[in-house]
PDB file of C-alpha atoms and ligand atoms in Angstrom:
ATOM      1  CA  UNK A   1       0.000   0.000   0.000  1.00  0.00           C
ATOM      2  CA  UNK A   2       2.677   2.438   1.123  1.00  0.00           C
ATOM      3  CA  UNK A   3       4.783   1.640  -1.926  1.00  0.00           C
ATOM      4  CA  UNK A   4       1.819   2.106  -4.260  1.00  0.00           C
ATOM      5  CA  UNK A   5       1.105   5.434  -2.621  1.00  0.00           C
ATOM      6  CA  UNK A   6       4.684   6.548  -3.105  1.00  0.00           C
ATOM      7  CA  UNK A   7       4.606   5.480  -6.752  1.00  0.00           C
ATOM      8  CA  UNK A   8       1.395   7.402  -7.236  1.00  0.00           C
ATOM      9  CA  UNK A   9       2.821  10.506  -5.627  1.00  0.00           C
ATOM     10  CA  UNK A  10       5.924  10.185  -7.795  1.00  0.00           C
ATOM     11  CA  UNK A  11       3.846   9.742 -10.954  1.00  0.00           C
ATOM     12  CA  UNK A  12       1.133  12.324 -10.376  1.00  0.00           C
ATOM     13  CA  UNK A  13       2.651  14.630  -7.774  1.00  0.00           C
ATOM     14  CA  UNK A  14      -0.374  14.300  -5.485  1.00  0.00           C
ATOM     15  CA  UNK A  15      -1.143  12.208  -2.427  1.00  0.00           C
ATOM     16  CA  UNK A  16      -3.975   9.692  -3.075  1.00  0.00           C
ATOM     17  CA  UNK A  17      -4.721   9.657   0.653  1.00  0.00           C
ATOM     18  CA  UNK A  18      -5.766  13.268   0.367  1.00  0.00           C
ATOM     19  CA  UNK A  19      -8.611  12.611  -2.010  1.00  0.00           C
ATOM     20  CA  UNK A  20      -9.597  16.135  -2.940  1.00  0.00           C
ATOM     21  CA  UNK A  21      -8.189  15.476  -6.365  1.00  0.00           C
ATOM     22  CA  UNK A  22      -9.908  14.543  -9.619  1.00  0.00           C
ATOM     23  CA  UNK A  23      -8.115  12.994 -12.566  1.00  0.00           C
ATOM     24  CA  UNK A  24      -9.121  14.767 -15.779  1.00  0.00           C
ATOM     25  CA  UNK A  25      -7.688  13.312 -18.956  1.00  0.00           C
ATOM     26  CA  UNK A  26      -4.909  11.732 -16.893  1.00  0.00           C
ATOM     27  CA  UNK A  27      -4.037  14.950 -15.062  1.00  0.00           C
ATOM     28  CA  UNK A  28      -4.743  15.169 -11.329  1.00  0.00           C
ATOM     29  CA  UNK A  29      -6.420  18.463 -10.406  1.00  0.00           C
ATOM     30  CA  UNK A  30      -7.779  19.838  -7.130  1.00  0.00           C
ATOM     31  CA  UNK A  31     -11.448  18.930  -6.813  1.00  0.00           C
ATOM     32  CA  UNK A  32     -12.689  22.465  -6.157  1.00  0.00           C
ATOM     33  CA  UNK A  33     -10.828  23.725  -9.214  1.00  0.00           C
ATOM     34  CA  UNK A  34     -12.390  20.986 -11.371  1.00  0.00           C
ATOM     35  CA  UNK A  35     -15.859  21.831 -10.046  1.00  0.00           C
ATOM     36  CA  UNK A  36     -15.291  25.427 -11.018  1.00  0.00           C
ATOM     37  CA  UNK A  37     -14.118  24.431 -14.508  1.00  0.00           C
ATOM     38  CA  UNK A  38     -17.218  22.249 -14.949  1.00  0.00           C
ATOM     39  CA  UNK A  39     -19.505  25.010 -13.671  1.00  0.00           C
ATOM     40  CA  UNK A  40     -18.017  27.506 -16.050  1.00  0.00           C
ATOM     41  CA  UNK A  41     -18.346  24.992 -18.910  1.00  0.00           C
ATOM     42  CA  UNK A  42     -14.597  24.858 -19.597  1.00  0.00           C
ATOM     43  CA  UNK A  43     -14.562  21.072 -19.213  1.00  0.00           C
ATOM     44  CA  UNK A  44     -17.084  18.262 -19.171  1.00  0.00           C
ATOM     45  CA  UNK A  45     -17.220  16.035 -16.066  1.00  0.00           C
ATOM     46  CA  UNK A  46     -14.773  13.138 -16.255  1.00  0.00           C
ATOM     47  CA  UNK A  47     -16.550   9.877 -16.978  1.00  0.00           C
ATOM     48  CA  UNK A  48     -15.453   6.267 -17.174  1.00  0.00           C
ATOM     49  CA  UNK A  49     -15.411   5.309 -20.816  1.00  0.00           C
ATOM     50  CA  UNK A  50     -17.597   2.232 -21.236  1.00  0.00           C
ATOM     51  CA  UNK A  51     -16.166  -0.514 -23.401  1.00  0.00           C
ATOM     52  CA  UNK A  52     -18.906  -0.073 -26.019  1.00  0.00           C
ATOM     53  CA  UNK A  53     -17.918   3.510 -26.766  1.00  0.00           C
ATOM     54  CA  UNK A  54     -15.131   3.375 -29.298  1.00  0.00           C
ATOM     55  CA  UNK A  55     -13.386   6.097 -31.172  1.00  0.00           C
ATOM     56  CA  UNK A  56     -12.320   6.194 -34.787  1.00  0.00           C
ATOM     57  CA  UNK A  57     -14.061   5.105 -37.967  1.00  0.00           C
ATOM     58  CA  UNK A  58     -14.788   1.606 -36.659  1.00  0.00           C
ATOM     59  CA  UNK A  59     -16.966   0.766 -33.680  1.00  0.00           C
ATOM     60  CA  UNK A  60     -15.893  -2.871 -33.695  1.00  0.00           C
ATOM     61  CA  UNK A  61     -12.882  -4.810 -32.496  1.00  0.00           C
ATOM     62  CA  UNK A  62      -9.425  -3.866 -33.743  1.00  0.00           C
ATOM     63  CA  UNK A  63      -5.756  -4.659 -33.170  1.00  0.00           C
ATOM     64  CA  UNK A  64      -3.867  -3.141 -30.255  1.00  0.00           C
ATOM     65  CA  UNK A  65      -0.070  -3.442 -30.405  1.00  0.00           C
ATOM     66  CA  UNK A  66      -0.546  -5.584 -33.502  1.00  0.00           C
ATOM     67  CA  UNK A  67      -2.572  -8.194 -31.656  1.00  0.00           C
ATOM     68  CA  UNK A  68      -6.111  -9.572 -31.576  1.00  0.00           C
ATOM     69  CA  UNK A  69      -6.980 -11.991 -28.776  1.00  0.00           C
ATOM     70  CA  UNK A  70      -9.270 -14.746 -30.023  1.00  0.00           C
ATOM     71  CA  UNK A  71     -11.101 -16.374 -27.119  1.00  0.00           C
ATOM     72  CA  UNK A  72     -12.606 -19.647 -28.299  1.00  0.00           C
ATOM     73  CA  UNK A  73     -15.366 -21.248 -26.225  1.00  0.00           C
ATOM     74  CA  UNK A  74     -16.354 -24.852 -26.927  1.00  0.00           C
ATOM     75  CA  UNK A  75     -19.948 -25.731 -26.084  1.00  0.00           C
ATOM     76  CA  UNK A  76     -20.282 -28.121 -23.145  1.00  0.00           C
ATOM     77  CA  UNK A  77     -21.899 -31.494 -23.684  1.00  0.00           C
ATOM     78  CA  UNK A  78     -25.674 -31.272 -23.135  1.00  0.00           C
ATOM     79  CA  UNK A  79     -28.939 -33.061 -23.998  1.00  0.00           C
ATOM     80  CA  UNK A  80     -29.224 -31.178 -27.318  1.00  0.00           C
ATOM     81  CA  UNK A  81     -25.848 -32.422 -28.561  1.00  0.00           C
ATOM     82  CA  UNK A  82     -24.304 -28.970 -28.781  1.00  0.00           C
ATOM     83  CA  UNK A  83     -20.747 -30.111 -28.084  1.00  0.00           C
ATOM     84  CA  UNK A  84     -18.632 -30.658 -31.242  1.00  0.00           C
ATOM     85  CA  UNK A  85     -18.292 -34.418 -31.744  1.00  0.00           C
ATOM     86  CA  UNK A  86     -16.455 -34.988 -35.040  1.00  0.00           C
ATOM     87  CA  UNK A  87     -12.867 -35.063 -33.855  1.00  0.00           C
ATOM     88  CA  UNK A  88     -10.445 -32.138 -33.914  1.00  0.00           C
ATOM     89  CA  UNK A  89     -11.280 -30.773 -37.356  1.00  0.00           C
ATOM     90  CA  UNK A  90     -12.764 -27.657 -35.846  1.00  0.00           C
ATOM     91  CA  UNK A  91      -9.517 -26.963 -33.981  1.00  0.00           C
ATOM     92  CA  UNK A  92      -7.383 -27.366 -37.124  1.00  0.00           C
ATOM     93  CA  UNK A  93      -9.932 -25.362 -39.108  1.00  0.00           C
ATOM     94  CA  UNK A  94      -9.746 -22.531 -36.576  1.00  0.00           C
ATOM     95  CA  UNK A  95      -5.947 -22.464 -36.765  1.00  0.00           C
ATOM     96  CA  UNK A  96      -6.030 -22.456 -40.597  1.00  0.00           C
ATOM     97  CA  UNK A  97      -8.516 -19.592 -40.701  1.00  0.00           C
ATOM     98  CA  UNK A  98      -6.723 -17.466 -38.107  1.00  0.00           C
ATOM     99  CA  UNK A  99      -3.409 -17.941 -39.912  1.00  0.00           C
ATOM    100  CA  UNK A 100      -5.020 -16.485 -43.080  1.00  0.00           C
ATOM    101  CA  UNK A 101      -5.764 -13.287 -41.144  1.00  0.00           C
ATOM    102  CA  UNK A 102      -2.137 -13.238 -40.012  1.00  0.00           C
ATOM    103  CA  UNK A 103      -0.785 -13.779 -43.545  1.00  0.00           C
ATOM    104  CA  UNK A 104      -3.091 -11.340 -45.309  1.00  0.00           C
ATOM    105  CA  UNK A 105      -3.330  -8.555 -42.738  1.00  0.00           C
ATOM    106  CA  UNK A 106      -0.092  -8.904 -40.772  1.00  0.00           C
ATOM    107  CA  UNK A 107      -1.936  -9.086 -37.455  1.00  0.00           C
ATOM    108  CA  UNK A 108      -1.085 -11.479 -34.623  1.00  0.00           C
ATOM    109  CA  UNK A 109      -4.174 -13.602 -33.851  1.00  0.00           C
ATOM    110  CA  UNK A 110      -3.535 -14.970 -30.350  1.00  0.00           C
ATOM    111  CA  UNK A 111      -5.777 -17.979 -29.702  1.00  0.00           C
ATOM    112  CA  UNK A 112      -7.057 -18.860 -26.272  1.00  0.00           C
ATOM    113  CA  UNK A 113      -9.244 -21.968 -25.799  1.00  0.00           C
ATOM    114  CA  UNK A 114     -11.943 -22.472 -23.159  1.00  0.00           C
ATOM    115  CA  UNK A 115     -13.468 -25.894 -22.670  1.00  0.00           C
ATOM    116  CA  UNK A 116     -16.354 -26.448 -20.270  1.00  0.00           C
ATOM    117  CA  UNK A 117     -17.375 -22.798 -19.856  1.00  0.00           C
ATOM    118  CA  UNK A 118     -20.111 -22.319 -22.448  1.00  0.00           C
ATOM    119  CA  UNK A 119     -23.346 -23.888 -21.213  1.00  0.00           C
ATOM    120  CA  UNK A 120     -25.864 -24.145 -24.081  1.00  0.00           C
ATOM    121  CA  UNK A 121     -28.403 -26.314 -22.259  1.00  0.00           C
ATOM    122  CA  UNK A 122     -30.839 -23.371 -22.462  1.00  0.00           C
ATOM    123  CA  UNK A 123     -30.528 -23.136 -26.272  1.00  0.00           C
ATOM    124  CA  UNK A 124     -32.351 -25.165 -28.957  1.00  0.00           C
ATOM    125  CA  UNK A 125     -31.188 -25.294 -32.571  1.00  0.00           C
ATOM    126  CA  UNK A 126     -31.415 -21.588 -33.382  1.00  0.00           C
ATOM    127  CA  UNK A 127     -28.064 -20.036 -34.247  1.00  0.00           C
ATOM    128  CA  UNK A 128     -29.534 -16.641 -33.255  1.00  0.00           C
ATOM    129  CA  UNK A 129     -30.287 -17.939 -29.763  1.00  0.00           C
ATOM    130  CA  UNK A 130     -26.819 -19.476 -29.647  1.00  0.00           C
ATOM    131  CA  UNK A 131     -25.170 -16.129 -30.437  1.00  0.00           C
ATOM    132  CA  UNK A 132     -27.186 -14.359 -27.733  1.00  0.00           C
ATOM    133  CA  UNK A 133     -26.259 -17.117 -25.284  1.00  0.00           C
ATOM    134  CA  UNK A 134     -22.564 -16.877 -26.192  1.00  0.00           C
ATOM    135  CA  UNK A 135     -22.606 -13.143 -25.446  1.00  0.00           C
ATOM    136  CA  UNK A 136     -24.398 -13.748 -22.164  1.00  0.00           C
ATOM    137  CA  UNK A 137     -22.205 -16.608 -20.960  1.00  0.00           C
ATOM    138  CA  UNK A 138     -18.755 -15.698 -22.246  1.00  0.00           C
ATOM    139  CA  UNK A 139     -18.302 -11.952 -22.684  1.00  0.00           C
ATOM    140  CA  UNK A 140     -16.832 -11.698 -19.179  1.00  0.00           C
ATOM    141  CA  UNK A 141     -13.547 -12.463 -20.953  1.00  0.00           C
ATOM    142  CA  UNK A 142     -13.620  -9.129 -22.810  1.00  0.00           C
ATOM    143  CA  UNK A 143     -11.600  -6.350 -21.270  1.00  0.00           C
ATOM    144  CA  UNK A 144     -10.213  -4.618 -24.329  1.00  0.00           C
ATOM    145  CA  UNK A 145     -11.128  -3.680 -27.876  1.00  0.00           C
ATOM    146  CA  UNK A 146      -8.765  -6.289 -29.281  1.00  0.00           C
ATOM    147  CA  UNK A 147     -10.729  -9.183 -27.781  1.00  0.00           C
ATOM    148  CA  UNK A 148     -13.005 -11.306 -29.945  1.00  0.00           C
ATOM    149  CA  UNK A 149     -15.077 -14.323 -28.873  1.00  0.00           C
ATOM    150  CA  UNK A 150     -15.707 -17.380 -31.059  1.00  0.00           C
ATOM    151  CA  UNK A 151     -18.089 -20.122 -29.979  1.00  0.00           C
ATOM    152  CA  UNK A 152     -17.889 -23.651 -31.422  1.00  0.00           C
ATOM    153  CA  UNK A 153     -21.108 -25.662 -31.249  1.00  0.00           C
ATOM    154  CA  UNK A 154     -22.925 -28.474 -33.010  1.00  0.00           C
ATOM    155  CA  UNK A 155     -26.547 -29.070 -34.076  1.00  0.00           C
ATOM    156  CA  UNK A 156     -27.474 -25.490 -34.902  1.00  0.00           C
ATOM    157  CA  UNK A 157     -29.578 -24.486 -37.909  1.00  0.00           C
ATOM    158  CA  UNK A 158     -26.903 -22.514 -39.812  1.00  0.00           C
ATOM    159  CA  UNK A 159     -23.168 -22.722 -40.454  1.00  0.00           C
ATOM    160  CA  UNK A 160     -22.603 -19.743 -38.215  1.00  0.00           C
ATOM    161  CA  UNK A 161     -23.563 -16.231 -37.231  1.00  0.00           C
ATOM    162  CA  UNK A 162     -21.649 -13.136 -36.146  1.00  0.00           C
ATOM    163  CA  UNK A 163     -22.455  -9.675 -34.860  1.00  0.00           C
ATOM    164  CA  UNK A 164     -21.864  -7.305 -37.788  1.00  0.00           C
ATOM    165  CA  UNK A 165     -18.854  -5.091 -37.086  1.00  0.00           C
ATOM    166  CA  UNK A 166     -18.638  -6.723 -33.640  1.00  0.00           C
ATOM    167  CA  UNK A 167     -21.554  -4.662 -32.366  1.00  0.00           C
ATOM    168  CA  UNK A 168     -24.924  -5.957 -31.172  1.00  0.00           C
ATOM    169  CA  UNK A 169     -27.410  -4.151 -33.477  1.00  0.00           C
ATOM    170  CA  UNK A 170     -30.183  -4.248 -30.852  1.00  0.00           C
ATOM    171  CA  UNK A 171     -28.271  -2.810 -27.919  1.00  0.00           C
ATOM    172  CA  UNK A 172     -25.390  -1.024 -29.666  1.00  0.00           C
ATOM    173  CA  UNK A 173     -23.039  -2.761 -27.225  1.00  0.00           C
ATOM    174  CA  UNK A 174     -19.527  -3.899 -28.134  1.00  0.00           C
ATOM    175  CA  UNK A 175     -20.177  -7.579 -28.920  1.00  0.00           C
ATOM    176  CA  UNK A 176     -17.272  -9.080 -30.898  1.00  0.00           C
ATOM    177  CA  UNK A 177     -18.974 -12.487 -30.956  1.00  0.00           C
ATOM    178  CA  UNK A 178     -19.365 -15.192 -33.588  1.00  0.00           C
ATOM    179  CA  UNK A 179     -20.863 -18.679 -33.439  1.00  0.00           C
ATOM    180  CA  UNK A 180     -19.402 -21.436 -35.616  1.00  0.00           C
ATOM    181  CA  UNK A 181     -21.363 -24.644 -36.214  1.00  0.00           C
ATOM    182  CA  UNK A 182     -19.623 -27.961 -36.684  1.00  0.00           C
ATOM    183  CA  UNK A 183     -22.472 -29.649 -38.592  1.00  0.00           C
ATOM    184  CA  UNK A 184     -25.572 -27.528 -39.241  1.00  0.00           C
ATOM    185  CA  UNK A 185     -28.916 -29.341 -38.911  1.00  0.00           C
ATOM    186  CA  UNK A 186     -30.717 -27.339 -41.585  1.00  0.00           C
ATOM    187  CA  UNK A 187     -28.102 -25.549 -43.632  1.00  0.00           C
ATOM    188  CA  UNK A 188     -30.163 -23.119 -45.716  1.00  0.00           C
ATOM    189  CA  UNK A 189     -26.965 -21.184 -46.414  1.00  0.00           C
ATOM    190  CA  UNK A 190     -25.734 -23.903 -48.834  1.00  0.00           C
ATOM    191  CA  UNK A 191     -24.633 -27.172 -47.259  1.00  0.00           C
ATOM    192  CA  UNK A 192     -22.136 -27.881 -44.497  1.00  0.00           C
ATOM    193  CA  UNK A 193     -19.148 -25.574 -44.893  1.00  0.00           C
ATOM    194  CA  UNK A 194     -15.610 -26.719 -44.055  1.00  0.00           C
ATOM    195  CA  UNK A 195     -14.711 -25.644 -40.491  1.00  0.00           C
ATOM    196  CA  UNK A 196     -11.962 -23.259 -41.652  1.00  0.00           C
ATOM    197  CA  UNK A 197     -14.419 -21.517 -44.007  1.00  0.00           C
ATOM    198  CA  UNK A 198     -16.891 -21.029 -41.159  1.00  0.00           C
ATOM    199  CA  UNK A 199     -14.280 -19.400 -38.915  1.00  0.00           C
ATOM    200  CA  UNK A 200     -12.868 -17.235 -41.710  1.00  0.00           C
ATOM    201  CA  UNK A 201     -16.325 -16.083 -42.831  1.00  0.00           C
ATOM    202  CA  UNK A 202     -17.740 -15.334 -39.365  1.00  0.00           C
ATOM    203  CA  UNK A 203     -14.568 -13.667 -38.082  1.00  0.00           C
ATOM    204  CA  UNK A 204     -14.591 -11.453 -41.198  1.00  0.00           C
ATOM    205  CA  UNK A 205     -18.058 -10.205 -40.195  1.00  0.00           C
ATOM    206  CA  UNK A 206     -16.585  -9.006 -36.882  1.00  0.00           C
ATOM    207  CA  UNK A 207     -14.329  -6.729 -38.964  1.00  0.00           C
ATOM    208  CA  UNK A 208     -17.338  -5.451 -40.893  1.00  0.00           C
ATOM    209  CA  UNK A 209     -17.087  -7.553 -44.063  1.00  0.00           C
ATOM    210  CA  UNK A 210     -20.609  -7.977 -45.524  1.00  0.00           C
ATOM    211  CA  UNK A 211     -22.387 -11.119 -46.703  1.00  0.00           C
ATOM    212  CA  UNK A 212     -22.389 -11.484 -50.496  1.00  0.00           C
ATOM    213  CA  UNK A 213     -25.143 -14.123 -50.281  1.00  0.00           C
ATOM    214  CA  UNK A 214     -25.823 -16.842 -52.879  1.00  0.00           C
ATOM    215  CA  UNK A 215     -23.683 -15.377 -55.603  1.00  0.00           C
ATOM    216  CA  UNK A 216     -20.607 -16.563 -57.505  1.00  0.00           C
ATOM    217  CA  UNK A 217     -19.363 -12.995 -58.009  1.00  0.00           C
ATOM    218  CA  UNK A 218     -17.347 -11.621 -56.408  1.00  0.00           C
ATOM    219  CA  UNK A 219     -15.193 -14.660 -55.765  1.00  0.00           C
ATOM    220  CA  UNK A 220     -14.912 -14.354 -51.995  1.00  0.00           C
ATOM    221  CA  UNK A 221     -15.227 -16.257 -48.723  1.00  0.00           C
ATOM    222  CA  UNK A 222     -18.177 -13.949 -47.948  1.00  0.00           C
ATOM    223  CA  UNK A 223     -20.267 -15.499 -50.734  1.00  0.00           C
ATOM    224  CA  UNK A 224     -22.043 -18.695 -49.629  1.00  0.00           C
ATOM    225  CA  UNK A 225     -21.148 -20.969 -52.553  1.00  0.00           C
ATOM    226  CA  UNK A 226     -17.469 -20.052 -52.290  1.00  0.00           C
ATOM    227  CA  UNK A 227     -17.435 -20.560 -48.532  1.00  0.00           C
ATOM    228  CA  UNK A 228     -19.063 -23.951 -49.082  1.00  0.00           C
ATOM    229  CA  UNK A 229     -16.482 -24.869 -51.716  1.00  0.00           C
ATOM    230  CA  UNK A 230     -13.621 -24.157 -49.327  1.00  0.00           C
ATOM    231  CA  UNK A 231     -12.300 -21.134 -51.242  1.00  0.00           C
ATOM    232  CA  UNK A 232      -9.833 -19.471 -48.858  1.00  0.00           C
ATOM    233  CA  UNK A 233      -9.594 -15.777 -49.731  1.00  0.00           C
ATOM    234  CA  UNK A 234     -11.393 -12.474 -49.827  1.00  0.00           C
ATOM    235  CA  UNK A 235     -12.398 -10.248 -52.731  1.00  0.00           C
ATOM    236  CA  UNK A 236     -10.492  -6.955 -52.892  1.00  0.00           C
ATOM    237  CA  UNK A 237     -13.398  -4.977 -51.343  1.00  0.00           C
ATOM    238  CA  UNK A 238     -13.663  -7.257 -48.318  1.00  0.00           C
ATOM    239  CA  UNK A 239      -9.885  -7.294 -48.016  1.00  0.00           C
ATOM    240  CA  UNK A 240      -9.696  -3.518 -47.714  1.00  0.00           C
ATOM    241  CA  UNK A 241     -12.699  -3.369 -45.356  1.00  0.00           C
ATOM    242  CA  UNK A 242     -11.167  -5.930 -43.014  1.00  0.00           C
ATOM    243  CA  UNK A 243      -7.738  -4.313 -43.193  1.00  0.00           C
ATOM    244  CA  UNK A 244      -9.180  -0.896 -42.333  1.00  0.00           C
ATOM    245  CA  UNK A 245     -11.125  -2.326 -39.396  1.00  0.00           C
ATOM    246  CA  UNK A 246      -8.237  -4.317 -37.946  1.00  0.00           C
ATOM    247  CA  UNK A 247      -5.754  -1.439 -38.223  1.00  0.00           C
ATOM    248  CA  UNK A 248      -8.129   1.321 -37.238  1.00  0.00           C
TER     249      UNK A 248
HETATM  250 ZN1   ZN B 301     -22.214 -14.324 -43.249  1.00  0.00          ZN
HETATM  251 ZN1   ZN B 302     -15.962 -10.042 -50.507  1.00  0.00          ZN
END
């Protein structure tokens, strides 16, 4: 305690035990002086910046010090069969997809795996419900704007789903979440995609790449037939969108 206090005094030139000080933009100021500045309208009251308020052209996740932390939650075994059960393909697929982001965009994708934490026993087969549940159960891991959360599950109705630009459109909250499905039960979005395609496609959404839908042009992982076919790359538009969002 005493050492911390000394460090603080050394750093800021004020004694934290004499609390009549307010930190404004990193500068400690006497409280009465700050009150006067606020009253006279010279400054706005200092507020904690919530994690969902982001500066710059992108509101979504982005690299800090060249790094994105990818927190991967594997659905726990439950009565609906939500745990992946076809071997380790989804692990290799995740590594393949993340390495494409590293190669193409020069960003370090640091992977971090969590088994036994995501409880989907309150979710049926809806990928929308799964995404909401992932946010609810796993976003405690997020403490910076370079965190993203991927959930791996089985027996959902689509290949995957992600929050566009890493923001929940209903609440406006920072929600860098994507669900990836091992084997979809009712794959309206063209068959069962390879696991690496699912991760690459959904993670791209977190960096604001759009869906191209059921089209062969442009040739891009964001078009459903190309994702299904295992095509590995982005069209030039998606490439520049993702680049701009990672290196915001
Ligand atoms: Zn999509
Ligand atoms: Zn594209």
